[in-house]
Amino acid sequence: MAYNIYLEIADVSDGANTEDSIGQFAVAEHEDEITVLEFRWGMRIPTDGLSGQITGNRRHEHLTVKKHLDKSSPLLAQALTNPTPLELTFSFYRPGDIGGEGDPEPFYEIVLEGAKVVAVEVTSPDILDPANDNMPVFEHVTFAYNKVTASHEPGGTEFVDTWTGE
């Protein structure tokens, strides 16, 4: 079972997860959050290929999500054309029990501060391919950011990194 991820962005995600916004894919308990269908993020530190010695400073990659084309889509496009710092909160949910049958419970959170939309790409499946029947239109949104906080709530561990001089 895949874990669920929801994204909250103030004044952007309000009503994004409702039937009016995404139809049959709506999740009532998360109506003011964006359902994240795919999540890609990473960090790197340059190293020498032979010695393994670190040769530079850490680098945060942009964070990209795949989501439904929804109520938040025009607002995210506007945030790209008129860059405004955003705060993003990603909430990760896992099955509530070992067998995977329990109610999902939040267990991990990533907060991005000073985030800006740096790319938006809308993708429609090939409508001539019968395998794509009933496939919705998706959107990939990419964010850059100044500060990240990641926390594993049950374990009480946290990671914070900032590069804004704070």
PDB file of C-alpha atoms in Angstrom:
ATOM      1  CA  MET A   1       0.000   0.000   0.000  1.00  0.00           C
ATOM      2  CA  ALA A   2       1.371   3.400  -0.994  1.00  0.00           C
ATOM      3  CA  TYR A   3       1.586   6.018   1.700  1.00  0.00           C
ATOM      4  CA  ASN A   4      -0.544   9.139   1.272  1.00  0.00           C
ATOM      5  CA  ILE A   5       0.974  12.613   1.088  1.00  0.00           C
ATOM      6  CA  TYR A   6      -0.966  15.860   1.386  1.00  0.00           C
ATOM      7  CA  LEU A   7       0.311  19.386   0.771  1.00  0.00           C
ATOM      8  CA  GLU A   8      -0.969  22.501   2.510  1.00  0.00           C
ATOM      9  CA  ILE A   9      -0.159  25.966   1.148  1.00  0.00           C
ATOM     10  CA  ALA A  10      -1.843  28.983   2.772  1.00  0.00           C
ATOM     11  CA  ASP A  11      -4.382  30.669   0.457  1.00  0.00           C
ATOM     12  CA  VAL A  12      -3.560  28.191  -2.331  1.00  0.00           C
ATOM     13  CA  SER A  13      -4.705  24.739  -1.230  1.00  0.00           C
ATOM     14  CA  ASP A  14      -8.045  25.835   0.277  1.00  0.00           C
ATOM     15  CA  GLY A  15     -10.752  23.641  -1.283  1.00  0.00           C
ATOM     16  CA  ALA A  16      -8.288  21.809  -3.545  1.00  0.00           C
ATOM     17  CA  ASN A  17      -9.369  18.364  -2.353  1.00  0.00           C
ATOM     18  CA  THR A  18     -13.122  18.726  -2.819  1.00  0.00           C
ATOM     19  CA  GLU A  19     -15.484  17.121  -5.300  1.00  0.00           C
ATOM     20  CA  ASP A  20     -15.896  20.474  -7.091  1.00  0.00           C
ATOM     21  CA  SER A  21     -12.126  20.622  -7.507  1.00  0.00           C
ATOM     22  CA  ILE A  22     -11.117  17.043  -8.407  1.00  0.00           C
ATOM     23  CA  GLY A  23     -14.375  15.092  -8.676  1.00  0.00           C
ATOM     24  CA  GLN A  24     -14.247  11.421  -7.707  1.00  0.00           C
ATOM     25  CA  PHE A  25     -10.691  11.733  -6.357  1.00  0.00           C
ATOM     26  CA  ALA A  26     -11.701  14.040  -3.474  1.00  0.00           C
ATOM     27  CA  VAL A  27     -10.734  13.073   0.086  1.00  0.00           C
ATOM     28  CA  ALA A  28     -13.146  14.761   2.507  1.00  0.00           C
ATOM     29  CA  GLU A  29     -10.813  14.701   5.524  1.00  0.00           C
ATOM     30  CA  HIS A  30      -8.211  16.686   3.543  1.00  0.00           C
ATOM     31  CA  GLU A  31     -10.377  19.176   1.646  1.00  0.00           C
ATOM     32  CA  ASP A  32      -7.969  22.104   2.183  1.00  0.00           C
ATOM     33  CA  GLU A  33      -4.885  20.158   1.134  1.00  0.00           C
ATOM     34  CA  ILE A  34      -3.533  19.049  -2.225  1.00  0.00           C
ATOM     35  CA  THR A  35      -3.260  15.300  -2.801  1.00  0.00           C
ATOM     36  CA  VAL A  36       0.333  14.548  -3.802  1.00  0.00           C
ATOM     37  CA  LEU A  37       0.421  11.686  -6.298  1.00  0.00           C
ATOM     38  CA  GLU A  38       4.195  11.627  -6.680  1.00  0.00           C
ATOM     39  CA  PHE A  39       6.956  13.301  -4.681  1.00  0.00           C
ATOM     40  CA  ARG A  40      10.594  13.841  -5.728  1.00  0.00           C
ATOM     41  CA  TRP A  41      13.206  15.607  -3.605  1.00  0.00           C
ATOM     42  CA  GLY A  42      16.856  15.152  -2.788  1.00  0.00           C
ATOM     43  CA  MET A  43      20.086  16.627  -1.501  1.00  0.00           C
ATOM     44  CA  ARG A  44      23.621  16.115  -2.733  1.00  0.00           C
ATOM     45  CA  ILE A  45      27.149  16.913  -1.664  1.00  0.00           C
ATOM     46  CA  PRO A  46      29.911  16.860  -4.285  1.00  0.00           C
ATOM     47  CA  THR A  47      32.670  14.311  -3.756  1.00  0.00           C
ATOM     48  CA  ASP A  48      35.842  13.274  -5.507  1.00  0.00           C
ATOM     49  CA  GLY A  49      35.127  10.128  -7.528  1.00  0.00           C
ATOM     50  CA  LEU A  50      38.385   8.439  -6.551  1.00  0.00           C
ATOM     51  CA  SER A  51      38.970   9.396  -2.932  1.00  0.00           C
ATOM     52  CA  GLY A  52      35.412   9.989  -1.773  1.00  0.00           C
ATOM     53  CA  GLN A  53      36.536  13.286  -0.240  1.00  0.00           C
ATOM     54  CA  ILE A  54      33.896  15.992  -0.028  1.00  0.00           C
ATOM     55  CA  THR A  55      34.735  18.723  -2.548  1.00  0.00           C
ATOM     56  CA  GLY A  56      32.022  21.314  -2.003  1.00  0.00           C
ATOM     57  CA  ASN A  57      28.932  22.407  -0.120  1.00  0.00           C
ATOM     58  CA  ARG A  58      25.673  20.522   0.135  1.00  0.00           C
ATOM     59  CA  ARG A  59      23.098  21.280  -2.520  1.00  0.00           C
ATOM     60  CA  HIS A  60      19.356  20.943  -2.188  1.00  0.00           C
ATOM     61  CA  GLU A  61      17.573  19.823  -5.326  1.00  0.00           C
ATOM     62  CA  HIS A  62      14.269  21.353  -6.320  1.00  0.00           C
ATOM     63  CA  LEU A  63      11.232  19.537  -4.933  1.00  0.00           C
ATOM     64  CA  THR A  64       8.706  18.334  -7.532  1.00  0.00           C
ATOM     65  CA  VAL A  65       5.203  17.004  -6.962  1.00  0.00           C
ATOM     66  CA  LYS A  66       2.723  15.386  -9.302  1.00  0.00           C
ATOM     67  CA  LYS A  67      -0.872  16.379  -8.553  1.00  0.00           C
ATOM     68  CA  HIS A  68      -4.319  16.553 -10.080  1.00  0.00           C
ATOM     69  CA  LEU A  69      -5.213  19.574 -12.158  1.00  0.00           C
ATOM     70  CA  ASP A  70      -7.378  21.229  -9.496  1.00  0.00           C
ATOM     71  CA  LYS A  71      -8.561  24.468  -7.916  1.00  0.00           C
ATOM     72  CA  SER A  72      -5.005  25.279  -6.802  1.00  0.00           C
ATOM     73  CA  SER A  73      -3.562  25.000 -10.338  1.00  0.00           C
ATOM     74  CA  PRO A  74      -4.270  28.589 -11.492  1.00  0.00           C
ATOM     75  CA  LEU A  75      -2.967  29.909  -8.159  1.00  0.00           C
ATOM     76  CA  LEU A  76       0.274  27.947  -8.504  1.00  0.00           C
ATOM     77  CA  ALA A  77       0.695  29.228 -12.073  1.00  0.00           C
ATOM     78  CA  GLN A  78       0.157  32.759 -10.749  1.00  0.00           C
ATOM     79  CA  ALA A  79       2.781  32.129  -8.051  1.00  0.00           C
ATOM     80  CA  LEU A  80       5.227  31.194 -10.824  1.00  0.00           C
ATOM     81  CA  THR A  81       4.590  34.335 -12.874  1.00  0.00           C
ATOM     82  CA  ASN A  82       4.501  36.604  -9.817  1.00  0.00           C
ATOM     83  CA  PRO A  83       7.010  34.978  -7.435  1.00  0.00           C
ATOM     84  CA  THR A  84       5.813  35.178  -3.860  1.00  0.00           C
ATOM     85  CA  PRO A  85       7.456  33.279  -0.991  1.00  0.00           C
ATOM     86  CA  LEU A  86       5.226  30.425   0.155  1.00  0.00           C
ATOM     87  CA  GLU A  87       5.264  28.068   3.118  1.00  0.00           C
ATOM     88  CA  LEU A  88       4.563  24.463   2.153  1.00  0.00           C
ATOM     89  CA  THR A  89       3.692  21.703   4.603  1.00  0.00           C
ATOM     90  CA  PHE A  90       3.826  18.112   3.374  1.00  0.00           C
ATOM     91  CA  SER A  91       2.118  15.592   5.664  1.00  0.00           C
ATOM     92  CA  PHE A  92       2.958  11.920   5.127  1.00  0.00           C
ATOM     93  CA  TYR A  93       0.460   9.275   6.278  1.00  0.00           C
ATOM     94  CA  ARG A  94       1.044   5.557   6.789  1.00  0.00           C
ATOM     95  CA  PRO A  95      -1.346   2.696   7.609  1.00  0.00           C
ATOM     96  CA  GLY A  96      -2.414   2.806  11.251  1.00  0.00           C
ATOM     97  CA  ASP A  97      -1.481  -0.804  12.015  1.00  0.00           C
ATOM     98  CA  ILE A  98       0.936  -3.520  10.938  1.00  0.00           C
ATOM     99  CA  GLY A  99      -1.545  -5.220   8.596  1.00  0.00           C
ATOM    100  CA  GLY A 100      -2.218  -1.984   6.749  1.00  0.00           C
ATOM    101  CA  GLU A 101      -5.935  -2.004   7.500  1.00  0.00           C
ATOM    102  CA  GLY A 102      -6.090   0.730  10.157  1.00  0.00           C
ATOM    103  CA  ASP A 103      -6.904   4.380   9.605  1.00  0.00           C
ATOM    104  CA  PRO A 104      -3.955   6.285   8.115  1.00  0.00           C
ATOM    105  CA  GLU A 105      -1.881   8.167  10.680  1.00  0.00           C
ATOM    106  CA  PRO A 106       0.500  11.078  10.132  1.00  0.00           C
ATOM    107  CA  PHE A 107       4.116  10.142  10.785  1.00  0.00           C
ATOM    108  CA  TYR A 108       6.393  12.455   8.794  1.00  0.00           C
ATOM    109  CA  GLU A 109       6.306  16.129   7.912  1.00  0.00           C
ATOM    110  CA  ILE A 110       8.374  18.345   5.634  1.00  0.00           C
ATOM    111  CA  VAL A 111       8.006  22.129   5.833  1.00  0.00           C
ATOM    112  CA  LEU A 112       9.546  24.372   3.182  1.00  0.00           C
ATOM    113  CA  GLU A 113       9.913  28.074   3.937  1.00  0.00           C
ATOM    114  CA  GLY A 114      10.645  30.800   1.420  1.00  0.00           C
ATOM    115  CA  ALA A 115       9.463  28.429  -1.312  1.00  0.00           C
ATOM    116  CA  LYS A 116       8.837  29.647  -4.844  1.00  0.00           C
ATOM    117  CA  VAL A 117       7.194  27.914  -7.783  1.00  0.00           C
ATOM    118  CA  VAL A 118       9.912  27.519 -10.432  1.00  0.00           C
ATOM    119  CA  ALA A 119       8.158  25.211 -12.931  1.00  0.00           C
ATOM    120  CA  VAL A 120       4.648  24.063 -13.832  1.00  0.00           C
ATOM    121  CA  GLU A 121       3.981  21.366 -16.422  1.00  0.00           C
ATOM    122  CA  VAL A 122       0.529  20.004 -17.276  1.00  0.00           C
ATOM    123  CA  THR A 123       0.431  16.465 -18.677  1.00  0.00           C
ATOM    124  CA  SER A 124      -2.494  14.825 -20.436  1.00  0.00           C
ATOM    125  CA  PRO A 125      -2.447  11.108 -21.215  1.00  0.00           C
ATOM    126  CA  ASP A 126      -2.687  10.027 -24.860  1.00  0.00           C
ATOM    127  CA  ILE A 127      -6.455   9.962 -25.421  1.00  0.00           C
ATOM    128  CA  LEU A 128      -6.085   7.590 -28.399  1.00  0.00           C
ATOM    129  CA  ASP A 129      -4.554   4.870 -26.208  1.00  0.00           C
ATOM    130  CA  PRO A 130      -7.370   2.736 -24.701  1.00  0.00           C
ATOM    131  CA  ALA A 131      -5.136   1.995 -21.692  1.00  0.00           C
ATOM    132  CA  ASN A 132      -5.572   5.645 -20.715  1.00  0.00           C
ATOM    133  CA  ASP A 133      -9.370   5.559 -20.505  1.00  0.00           C
ATOM    134  CA  ASN A 134     -10.514   7.506 -17.453  1.00  0.00           C
ATOM    135  CA  MET A 135      -6.994   8.844 -16.809  1.00  0.00           C
ATOM    136  CA  PRO A 136      -7.149  12.437 -15.551  1.00  0.00           C
ATOM    137  CA  VAL A 137      -4.924  15.347 -16.488  1.00  0.00           C
ATOM    138  CA  PHE A 138      -1.967  15.755 -14.132  1.00  0.00           C
ATOM    139  CA  GLU A 139       0.328  18.590 -13.241  1.00  0.00           C
ATOM    140  CA  HIS A 140       3.968  18.613 -12.119  1.00  0.00           C
ATOM    141  CA  VAL A 141       4.893  21.589  -9.934  1.00  0.00           C
ATOM    142  CA  THR A 142       8.485  22.299  -8.930  1.00  0.00           C
ATOM    143  CA  PHE A 143       9.555  24.396  -5.951  1.00  0.00           C
ATOM    144  CA  ALA A 144      12.827  25.999  -4.834  1.00  0.00           C
ATOM    145  CA  TYR A 145      13.114  27.017  -1.183  1.00  0.00           C
ATOM    146  CA  ASN A 146      15.338  28.675   1.446  1.00  0.00           C
ATOM    147  CA  LYS A 147      14.691  26.513   4.487  1.00  0.00           C
ATOM    148  CA  VAL A 148      13.588  22.944   5.071  1.00  0.00           C
ATOM    149  CA  THR A 149      12.475  21.199   8.244  1.00  0.00           C
ATOM    150  CA  ALA A 150      11.804  17.465   8.135  1.00  0.00           C
ATOM    151  CA  SER A 151      10.526  15.601  11.167  1.00  0.00           C
ATOM    152  CA  HIS A 152       9.660  12.012  11.994  1.00  0.00           C
ATOM    153  CA  GLU A 153       6.939  12.546  14.581  1.00  0.00           C
ATOM    154  CA  PRO A 154       6.815   9.099  16.271  1.00  0.00           C
ATOM    155  CA  GLY A 155      10.608   8.918  16.546  1.00  0.00           C
ATOM    156  CA  GLY A 156      11.035  12.507  17.720  1.00  0.00           C
ATOM    157  CA  THR A 157      13.806  13.230  15.192  1.00  0.00           C
ATOM    158  CA  GLU A 158      14.212  16.375  13.103  1.00  0.00           C
ATOM    159  CA  PHE A 159      16.406  17.814  10.350  1.00  0.00           C
ATOM    160  CA  VAL A 160      16.663  21.557   9.670  1.00  0.00           C
ATOM    161  CA  ASP A 161      18.714  23.291   6.993  1.00  0.00           C
ATOM    162  CA  THR A 162      18.691  26.899   5.900  1.00  0.00           C
ATOM    163  CA  TRP A 163      20.908  28.922   3.606  1.00  0.00           C
ATOM    164  CA  THR A 164      19.428  32.393   4.018  1.00  0.00           C
ATOM    165  CA  GLY A 165      21.983  33.621   6.544  1.00  0.00           C
ATOM    166  CA  GLU A 166      19.751  32.869   9.550  1.00  0.00           C
TER     167      GLU A 166
END
